[in-house]
Tab-separated table of C-alpha atoms and ligand atoms in Angstrom:
chain	number	residue	atom	x	y	z
A	1	MET	CA	-10.010	-40.876	87.148
A	2	GLY	CA	-10.355	-42.948	83.936
A	3	GLU	CA	-13.208	-42.420	81.499
A	4	PRO	CA	-16.417	-44.236	82.467
A	5	SER	CA	-16.740	-47.354	80.290
A	6	ARG	CA	-19.224	-46.999	77.446
A	7	HIS	CA	-21.979	-49.425	76.584
A	8	LEU	CA	-20.858	-50.440	73.114
A	9	ARG	CA	-22.889	-52.198	70.433
A	10	ILE	CA	-21.513	-54.058	67.448
A	11	VAL	CA	-23.334	-55.466	64.441
A	12	ALA	CA	-21.641	-58.554	62.987
A	13	LEU	CA	-22.660	-59.586	59.477
A	14	ARG	CA	-20.977	-62.835	58.313
A	15	ARG	CA	-20.751	-66.329	59.745
A	16	LEU	CA	-18.107	-65.925	62.453
A	17	ARG	CA	-16.243	-68.500	64.529
A	18	GLU	CA	-17.466	-68.834	68.110
A	19	ASP	CA	-14.182	-67.538	69.597
A	20	HIS	CA	-14.251	-64.478	67.331
A	21	LEU	CA	-17.809	-63.747	68.364
A	22	GLU	CA	-16.906	-64.216	72.036
A	23	ALA	CA	-14.004	-61.766	71.705
A	24	LEU	CA	-16.398	-59.132	70.343
A	25	LYS	CA	-18.868	-59.864	73.135
A	26	GLY	CA	-16.054	-59.157	75.586
A	27	ILE	CA	-16.290	-55.453	74.753
A	28	ALA	CA	-19.798	-54.972	73.400
A	29	GLU	CA	-23.327	-56.195	72.977
A	30	VAL	CA	-23.320	-57.973	69.613
A	31	ASP	CA	-26.190	-58.162	67.118
A	32	TYR	CA	-25.215	-61.152	64.992
A	33	PHE	CA	-26.456	-61.810	61.459
A	34	GLU	CA	-24.921	-64.766	59.626
A	35	GLU	CA	-26.131	-63.264	56.385
A	36	LEU	CA	-28.413	-60.512	55.167
A	37	THR	CA	-31.749	-61.709	53.775
A	38	GLU	CA	-35.064	-60.109	52.885
A	39	THR	CA	-36.449	-61.484	56.172
A	40	ASN	CA	-33.817	-60.021	58.519
A	41	ARG	CA	-33.103	-56.777	56.658
A	42	ASP	CA	-35.263	-54.587	58.932
A	43	ALA	CA	-33.720	-56.110	62.066
A	44	PHE	CA	-30.254	-55.490	60.613
A	45	LEU	CA	-31.079	-51.844	59.837
A	46	SER	CA	-32.502	-51.179	63.279
A	47	ALA	CA	-29.430	-52.790	64.912
A	48	LEU	CA	-27.218	-50.598	62.726
A	49	GLU	CA	-29.017	-47.464	63.974
A	50	LYS	CA	-27.702	-48.179	67.476
A	51	ALA	CA	-24.305	-49.622	66.557
A	52	HIS	CA	-20.851	-48.222	67.279
A	53	GLY	CA	-19.174	-50.861	65.149
A	54	LEU	CA	-20.012	-52.919	62.070
A	55	ILE	CA	-17.915	-55.971	61.213
A	56	GLY	CA	-18.252	-58.431	58.350
A	57	GLY	CA	-17.461	-59.432	54.809
A	58	LYS	CA	-19.073	-57.962	51.688
A	59	LEU	CA	-20.781	-55.450	53.971
A	60	ALA	CA	-23.950	-54.094	52.477
A	61	LEU	CA	-23.466	-50.509	53.566
A	62	ASP	CA	-24.346	-47.572	51.381
A	63	GLU	CA	-24.369	-43.829	51.989
A	64	GLN	CA	-28.044	-43.784	52.902
A	65	MET	CA	-27.631	-46.543	55.509
A	66	LEU	CA	-24.607	-44.715	56.862
A	67	SER	CA	-26.697	-41.574	57.393
A	68	LYS	CA	-29.098	-43.663	59.507
A	69	ALA	CA	-26.292	-44.979	61.721
A	70	PRO	CA	-25.452	-41.860	63.765
A	71	LYS	CA	-23.381	-43.695	66.378
A	72	LEU	CA	-21.241	-45.675	63.954
A	73	GLU	CA	-17.524	-45.155	64.647
A	74	VAL	CA	-15.834	-48.179	63.084
A	75	VAL	CA	-16.433	-50.406	60.067
A	76	SER	CA	-14.191	-53.467	60.066
A	77	THR	CA	-14.327	-55.307	56.753
A	78	ILE	CA	-13.107	-58.899	56.456
A	79	SER	CA	-11.366	-58.140	53.177
A	80	VAL	CA	-8.416	-56.177	51.937
A	81	GLY	CA	-10.497	-54.504	49.219
A	82	TYR	CA	-13.032	-51.859	50.198
A	83	ASP	CA	-14.453	-50.780	46.846
A	84	HIS	CA	-17.870	-52.020	48.059
A	85	LEU	CA	-17.951	-49.394	50.835
A	86	PRO	CA	-18.799	-45.658	50.632
A	87	LEU	CA	-15.358	-44.389	51.697
A	88	ALA	CA	-15.895	-40.694	50.846
A	89	ALA	CA	-19.038	-40.560	53.001
A	90	MET	CA	-17.254	-42.424	55.806
A	91	ASN	CA	-14.407	-39.901	55.643
A	92	ARG	CA	-16.852	-37.010	55.914
A	93	ARG	CA	-18.572	-38.587	58.906
A	94	GLY	CA	-15.309	-39.642	60.549
A	95	VAL	CA	-16.173	-43.352	60.448
A	96	LEU	CA	-12.963	-45.382	60.675
A	97	LEU	CA	-12.550	-48.098	58.021
A	98	CYS	CA	-10.343	-51.072	58.929
A	99	ASN	CA	-9.371	-53.810	56.463
A	100	THR	CA	-7.253	-56.980	56.419
A	101	PRO	CA	-4.046	-56.537	54.381
A	102	ASP	CA	-0.985	-58.816	54.719
A	103	VAL	CA	-2.725	-61.929	56.052
A	104	LEU	CA	-4.158	-62.804	52.619
A	105	THR	CA	-1.181	-61.796	50.475
A	106	GLU	CA	0.427	-65.210	49.942
A	107	THR	CA	-2.838	-67.121	49.526
A	108	THR	CA	-4.114	-64.687	46.907
A	109	ALA	CA	-0.765	-64.912	45.109
A	110	ASP	CA	-1.171	-68.719	45.142
A	111	THR	CA	-4.597	-68.314	43.517
A	112	ALA	CA	-3.119	-66.089	40.820
A	113	PHE	CA	-0.421	-68.644	40.171
A	114	ALA	CA	-2.944	-71.485	40.050
A	115	LEU	CA	-4.746	-69.510	37.330
A	116	ILE	CA	-1.482	-68.921	35.481
A	117	MET	CA	-0.698	-72.649	35.514
A	118	ALA	CA	-4.249	-73.660	34.620
A	119	THR	CA	-4.463	-71.180	31.768
A	120	GLN	CA	-1.051	-71.893	30.241
A	121	ARG	CA	-1.339	-75.686	30.517
A	122	ARG	CA	-5.117	-75.820	29.787
A	123	LEU	CA	-5.634	-77.826	32.980
A	124	VAL	CA	-9.409	-77.533	33.323
A	125	GLU	CA	-10.129	-78.130	29.654
A	126	LEU	CA	-7.865	-81.209	29.551
A	127	ALA	CA	-8.959	-82.591	32.918
A	128	ASN	CA	-12.487	-82.487	31.542
A	129	LEU	CA	-11.397	-84.780	28.678
A	130	VAL	CA	-10.569	-87.405	31.284
A	131	ARG	CA	-13.614	-86.767	33.450
A	132	GLU	CA	-15.994	-86.976	30.506
A	133	GLY	CA	-14.443	-90.139	29.018
A	134	ARG	CA	-13.129	-88.273	25.963
A	135	TRP	CA	-9.468	-89.290	26.519
A	136	THR	CA	-9.372	-91.920	23.825
A	137	GLN	CA	-5.959	-91.392	22.228
A	138	HIS	CA	-2.563	-89.857	22.935
A	139	ILE	CA	-2.656	-86.110	23.356
A	140	GLY	CA	-1.531	-84.329	20.196
A	141	ARG	CA	-0.631	-80.782	19.237
A	142	GLU	CA	-4.225	-79.586	19.347
A	143	HIS	CA	-4.126	-80.124	23.092
A	144	PHE	CA	-0.627	-78.848	23.847
A	145	GLY	CA	-0.307	-76.027	26.312
A	146	THR	CA	2.184	-73.172	26.607
A	147	ASP	CA	5.185	-73.004	28.954
A	148	VAL	CA	5.146	-70.980	32.150
A	149	TYR	CA	8.831	-71.490	32.894
A	150	GLY	CA	11.019	-68.753	31.435
A	151	LYS	CA	8.183	-66.565	30.123
A	152	THR	CA	7.617	-62.851	30.720
A	153	LEU	CA	5.103	-62.115	33.484
A	154	GLY	CA	3.591	-58.623	33.541
A	155	ILE	CA	2.156	-57.590	36.892
A	156	VAL	CA	-0.276	-54.690	36.678
A	157	GLY	CA	-0.182	-53.200	40.183
A	158	ALA	CA	2.880	-54.327	42.122
A	159	GLY	CA	1.507	-53.907	45.636
A	160	ARG	CA	1.847	-56.609	48.290
A	161	ILE	CA	-0.009	-59.296	46.338
A	162	GLY	CA	1.582	-58.299	43.032
A	163	ALA	CA	5.051	-58.567	44.583
A	164	ALA	CA	4.216	-62.029	46.001
A	165	ILE	CA	3.114	-63.206	42.532
A	166	ALA	CA	6.288	-61.717	41.045
A	167	ARG	CA	8.458	-63.619	43.542
A	168	ARG	CA	6.749	-66.901	42.671
A	169	GLY	CA	7.337	-66.263	38.970
A	170	ALA	CA	10.976	-65.198	39.278
A	171	LEU	CA	12.170	-67.640	41.921
A	172	GLY	CA	10.011	-70.655	41.103
A	173	PHE	CA	9.690	-70.436	37.324
A	174	ASP	CA	12.659	-68.335	36.212
A	175	MET	CA	10.301	-65.789	34.685
A	176	ARG	CA	11.217	-62.293	33.571
A	177	ILE	CA	9.118	-59.892	35.640
A	178	LEU	CA	7.696	-56.576	34.428
A	179	TYR	CA	5.465	-54.437	36.608
A	180	THR	CA	3.453	-51.227	36.670
A	181	ALA	CA	3.196	-49.196	39.869
A	182	SER	CA	2.721	-45.548	40.766
A	183	SER	CA	6.304	-45.462	42.060
A	184	PRO	CA	9.360	-47.681	41.462
A	185	LYS	CA	9.860	-50.724	43.704
A	186	PRO	CA	13.645	-50.820	44.242
A	187	ASP	CA	13.418	-53.789	46.632
A	188	LEU	CA	11.582	-55.897	44.056
A	189	GLU	CA	13.973	-54.796	41.331
A	190	LYS	CA	16.975	-55.723	43.450
A	191	ALA	CA	15.602	-59.006	44.795
A	192	ILE	CA	14.294	-60.537	41.563
A	193	GLY	CA	15.370	-58.218	38.736
A	194	ALA	CA	11.825	-56.921	38.115
A	195	ARG	CA	11.572	-54.006	35.658
A	196	ARG	CA	9.028	-51.187	35.764
A	197	ARG	CA	7.105	-50.410	32.567
A	198	ASP	CA	4.165	-48.209	31.675
A	199	LEU	CA	0.969	-50.149	30.988
A	200	THR	CA	1.248	-49.910	27.197
A	201	GLN	CA	4.778	-51.326	27.168
A	202	LEU	CA	3.922	-54.068	29.658
A	203	LEU	CA	0.884	-55.210	27.664
A	204	GLY	CA	2.995	-55.439	24.510
A	205	GLU	CA	5.868	-57.363	26.097
A	206	ALA	CA	4.265	-59.798	28.544
A	207	ASP	CA	3.321	-63.407	27.734
A	208	ILE	CA	1.081	-63.404	30.788
A	209	VAL	CA	-0.556	-60.230	32.127
A	210	CYS	CA	-1.737	-60.419	35.733
A	211	LEU	CA	-4.105	-57.758	37.148
A	212	VAL	CA	-3.711	-56.941	40.842
A	213	VAL	CA	-4.765	-53.265	41.036
A	214	PRO	CA	-7.394	-52.009	43.485
A	215	TYR	CA	-10.709	-51.100	41.864
A	216	GLN	CA	-11.314	-47.337	41.794
A	217	ASP	CA	-12.419	-44.749	39.221
A	218	SER	CA	-8.990	-44.718	37.577
A	219	THR	CA	-8.926	-48.512	37.114
A	220	HIS	CA	-12.513	-48.929	35.848
A	221	HIS	CA	-12.196	-50.843	32.531
A	222	LEU	CA	-8.429	-50.283	32.588
A	223	ILE	CA	-8.284	-53.322	30.305
A	224	ASP	CA	-10.622	-52.436	27.442
A	225	ALA	CA	-10.632	-53.379	23.754
A	226	LYS	CA	-7.723	-51.028	23.051
A	227	ALA	CA	-5.598	-52.466	25.882
A	228	LEU	CA	-6.407	-56.039	24.839
A	229	GLY	CA	-5.362	-55.120	21.317
A	230	LEU	CA	-1.911	-54.209	22.621
A	231	MET	CA	-1.375	-57.738	24.031
A	232	GLN	CA	0.331	-60.452	22.029
A	233	PRO	CA	-1.960	-63.022	20.323
A	234	HIS	CA	-0.417	-65.874	22.347
A	235	ALA	CA	-0.757	-63.962	25.657
A	236	ALA	CA	-3.033	-64.777	28.598
A	237	LEU	CA	-4.834	-62.366	30.922
A	238	ILE	CA	-5.177	-63.230	34.611
A	239	ASN	CA	-7.511	-61.207	36.866
A	240	VAL	CA	-7.476	-61.581	40.661
A	241	ALA	CA	-8.282	-57.886	41.261
A	242	ARG	CA	-11.893	-56.900	40.606
A	243	GLY	CA	-14.148	-57.741	37.682
A	244	ASN	CA	-14.729	-54.170	36.613
A	245	VAL	CA	-11.014	-53.557	36.029
A	246	VAL	CA	-11.741	-55.379	32.745
A	247	ASP	CA	-14.369	-54.529	30.138
A	248	GLU	CA	-15.875	-58.031	30.074
A	249	GLN	CA	-17.579	-57.733	26.708
A	250	ALA	CA	-14.320	-56.545	25.154
A	251	LEU	CA	-12.548	-59.516	26.777
A	252	ILE	CA	-15.111	-61.986	25.417
A	253	ASP	CA	-14.683	-60.500	21.939
A	254	ALA	CA	-10.872	-60.621	22.224
A	255	LEU	CA	-10.926	-64.274	23.339
A	256	ASP	CA	-13.387	-65.172	20.593
A	257	GLY	CA	-11.502	-63.333	17.889
A	258	GLY	CA	-8.008	-64.600	18.773
A	259	VAL	CA	-6.786	-61.166	19.876
A	260	ILE	CA	-5.439	-62.944	22.987
A	261	ARG	CA	-5.182	-66.686	23.647
A	262	ALA	CA	-6.708	-67.248	27.076
A	263	ALA	CA	-7.925	-65.785	30.353
A	264	GLY	CA	-7.871	-66.932	33.966
A	265	LEU	CA	-10.464	-65.087	36.024
A	266	ASP	CA	-11.244	-65.156	39.746
A	267	VAL	CA	-13.392	-62.012	39.694
A	268	PHE	CA	-16.258	-60.726	37.576
A	269	ALA	CA	-18.285	-57.555	37.065
A	270	GLN	CA	-21.277	-59.379	38.498
A	271	GLU	CA	-20.758	-62.048	41.179
A	272	PRO	CA	-21.888	-64.782	41.172
A	273	LEU	CA	-21.263	-64.849	37.412
A	274	ALA	CA	-24.485	-65.065	35.373
A	275	LYS	CA	-25.128	-68.671	34.308
A	276	ASP	CA	-25.393	-67.637	30.670
A	277	SER	CA	-22.136	-65.654	30.597
A	278	PRO	CA	-19.857	-66.902	27.803
A	279	LEU	CA	-16.994	-66.656	30.311
A	280	ALA	CA	-18.469	-69.612	32.203
A	281	ILE	CA	-18.166	-72.006	29.270
A	282	MET	CA	-15.444	-70.792	26.897
A	283	ASP	CA	-12.679	-73.418	26.478
A	284	ASN	CA	-9.953	-70.772	26.670
A	285	VAL	CA	-11.230	-69.351	29.978
A	286	VAL	CA	-10.606	-70.710	33.465
A	287	ALA	CA	-13.256	-69.115	35.690
A	288	LEU	CA	-13.144	-69.430	39.482
A	289	PRO	CA	-15.858	-68.361	41.964
A	290	HIS	CA	-13.816	-65.558	43.644
A	291	ILE	CA	-11.604	-67.781	45.794
A	292	GLY	CA	-8.579	-65.456	46.034
A	293	SER	CA	-8.307	-65.671	49.827
A	294	ALA	CA	-10.644	-68.611	50.392
A	295	THR	CA	-8.603	-71.098	52.414
A	296	HIS	CA	-9.417	-72.154	55.984
A	297	GLU	CA	-6.172	-70.669	57.298
A	298	THR	CA	-6.433	-67.343	55.520
A	299	ARG	CA	-10.139	-66.679	56.037
A	300	ASP	CA	-9.620	-67.426	59.764
A	301	ALA	CA	-6.651	-65.034	59.867
A	302	MET	CA	-8.692	-62.350	58.084
A	303	ALA	CA	-11.576	-62.707	60.538
A	304	GLN	CA	-9.117	-62.573	63.458
A	305	ARG	CA	-7.549	-59.398	62.037
A	306	ALA	CA	-10.974	-57.803	61.553
A	307	VAL	CA	-11.925	-58.649	65.158
A	308	ASP	CA	-8.596	-57.248	66.449
A	309	ASN	CA	-9.168	-54.115	64.376
A	310	MET	CA	-12.661	-53.638	65.782
A	311	ILE	CA	-11.661	-54.210	69.410
A	312	GLY	CA	-8.548	-52.050	69.073
A	313	ALA	CA	-10.455	-49.208	67.421
A	314	LEU	CA	-13.434	-49.168	69.795
A	315	THR	CA	-11.396	-49.514	72.973
A	316	GLY	CA	-8.927	-46.781	72.042
A	317	ARG	CA	-5.888	-49.081	71.787
A	318	GLY	CA	-5.943	-48.524	68.038
A	319	PRO	CA	-6.608	-50.877	65.124
A	320	VAL	CA	-3.922	-53.038	63.490
A	321	SER	CA	-4.784	-51.857	59.983
A	322	ALA	CA	-6.964	-48.880	59.071
A	323	VAL	CA	-7.547	-47.205	55.733
A	324	ASN	CA	-8.650	-43.679	56.644
A	325	ALA	CA	-7.215	-42.834	60.074
A	326	GLU	CA	-5.977	-39.451	58.852
A	327	SER	CA	-9.388	-38.452	57.391
A	328	CYS	CA	-11.027	-39.465	60.671
A	329	ARG	CA	-8.610	-37.298	62.643
A	330	ARG	CA	-9.422	-34.385	60.331
A	331	ALA	CA	-13.173	-35.036	60.680
A	332	ALA	CA	-12.768	-35.108	64.471
A	333	GLY	CA	-10.877	-31.791	64.282
A	334	ARG	CA	-13.699	-30.240	62.277
A	335	THR	CA	-16.219	-31.444	64.852
A	336	ASP	CA	-14.151	-29.990	67.701
A	337	LYS	CA	-13.835	-26.606	65.940
A	338	ARG	CA	-17.542	-26.495	65.213
A	339	GLU	CA	-18.252	-27.202	68.840
A	340	GLU	CA	-15.837	-24.471	69.946
A	341	GLY	CA	-17.283	-21.921	67.518
A	342	THR	CA	-20.920	-22.532	68.290
A	343	GLY	CA	-20.722	-22.953	72.005
A	344	GLY	CA	-20.823	-26.742	72.018
A	345	PRO	CA	-21.428	-28.816	75.142
A	346	GLY	CA	-17.823	-28.422	76.308
A	347	GLU	CA	-18.074	-24.665	76.897
B	401	LIG	C1	-12.888	-61.690	49.316
B	401	LIG	C2	-11.157	-60.089	48.505
B	401	LIG	O1	-13.667	-61.023	48.411
B	401	LIG	O2	-10.182	-59.328	50.510
B	401	LIG	C3	-10.624	-59.038	49.422
B	401	LIG	O3	-10.643	-57.857	49.026
B	401	LIG	O4	-11.374	-59.870	47.367
B	401	LIG	C4	-11.427	-61.480	48.990
B	401	LIG	O5	-10.574	-61.852	49.945
B	401	LIG	C5	-13.407	-61.187	50.598
B	401	LIG	O6	-12.669	-61.537	51.653
B	401	LIG	C6	-14.844	-61.701	50.764
B	401	LIG	O7	-15.362	-61.250	51.947
């Protein structure tokens, strides 16, 4: 005899497409919140108390909320990054965390390359000349940009997205590719001649440094005043990782003082970026409102993956992509042992 089917409950936090919502409703009762506001916060928390699954983007879940969600088995984030979630506490409680790698790789690499082009060729600054009626004579040296073609591109963190940026640089722009990674990437080296460097060497050699590392304790302010000082004065810094990988005040000082030439930023320590941040108005900065994966196609694919993850995980078929499956198995083992040792319900 199969297991009796469970009455499952899912909390969805993020505007979801109707078909995605319907798919979730096919396996569970869904409490749907398009966004979290002061007005619906209590309703959200009481739904979470009863939920087996939580799905959404930029999920506002902290350790305290987790402790008040005793039934929670699966968190399915509509993002590849999960630095906004309390992973250690989820591991301890055996809550499975699913994310959305792969489907956003190429789009995020496109965003990085858009920033590279914009920063090297001063696209925003010069487009504004036209827009504001200041294009009154032929462009002279003071408005010239810097080549992309043939330059050295340093990728800090050659994971999936880093490798996709590297391919664009090598194959599309004949760039020399340097990368940092915890282990060598022989495939990347063979395919496009990429060379592994330690961070210090890469910062000193690259014309364009592109940050694609996950945010964690070891990458907090990885690029500080000292690191910026190692870059060449004509170099540009591109960040599509997380804002706190860079010490923003040190970056502002470096851009102001000519330590580096320019920056292209999709991510910031505080998002949305404060209106009075110098990064919003500096001529040598291109600042984007965190659009790494923000295309119709990719955001739909991410939501679809998150829904598939949730349904797979809660129905026992298994998720497509999970972050902490091993920790959850260990947590389940600990629970089983405890039950054995103390005369749990199974005895
Ligand atoms: C967005 C991202 O922040 O996936 C990530 O980790 O940084 C971006 O794609 C995210 O999808 C917003 O919900």
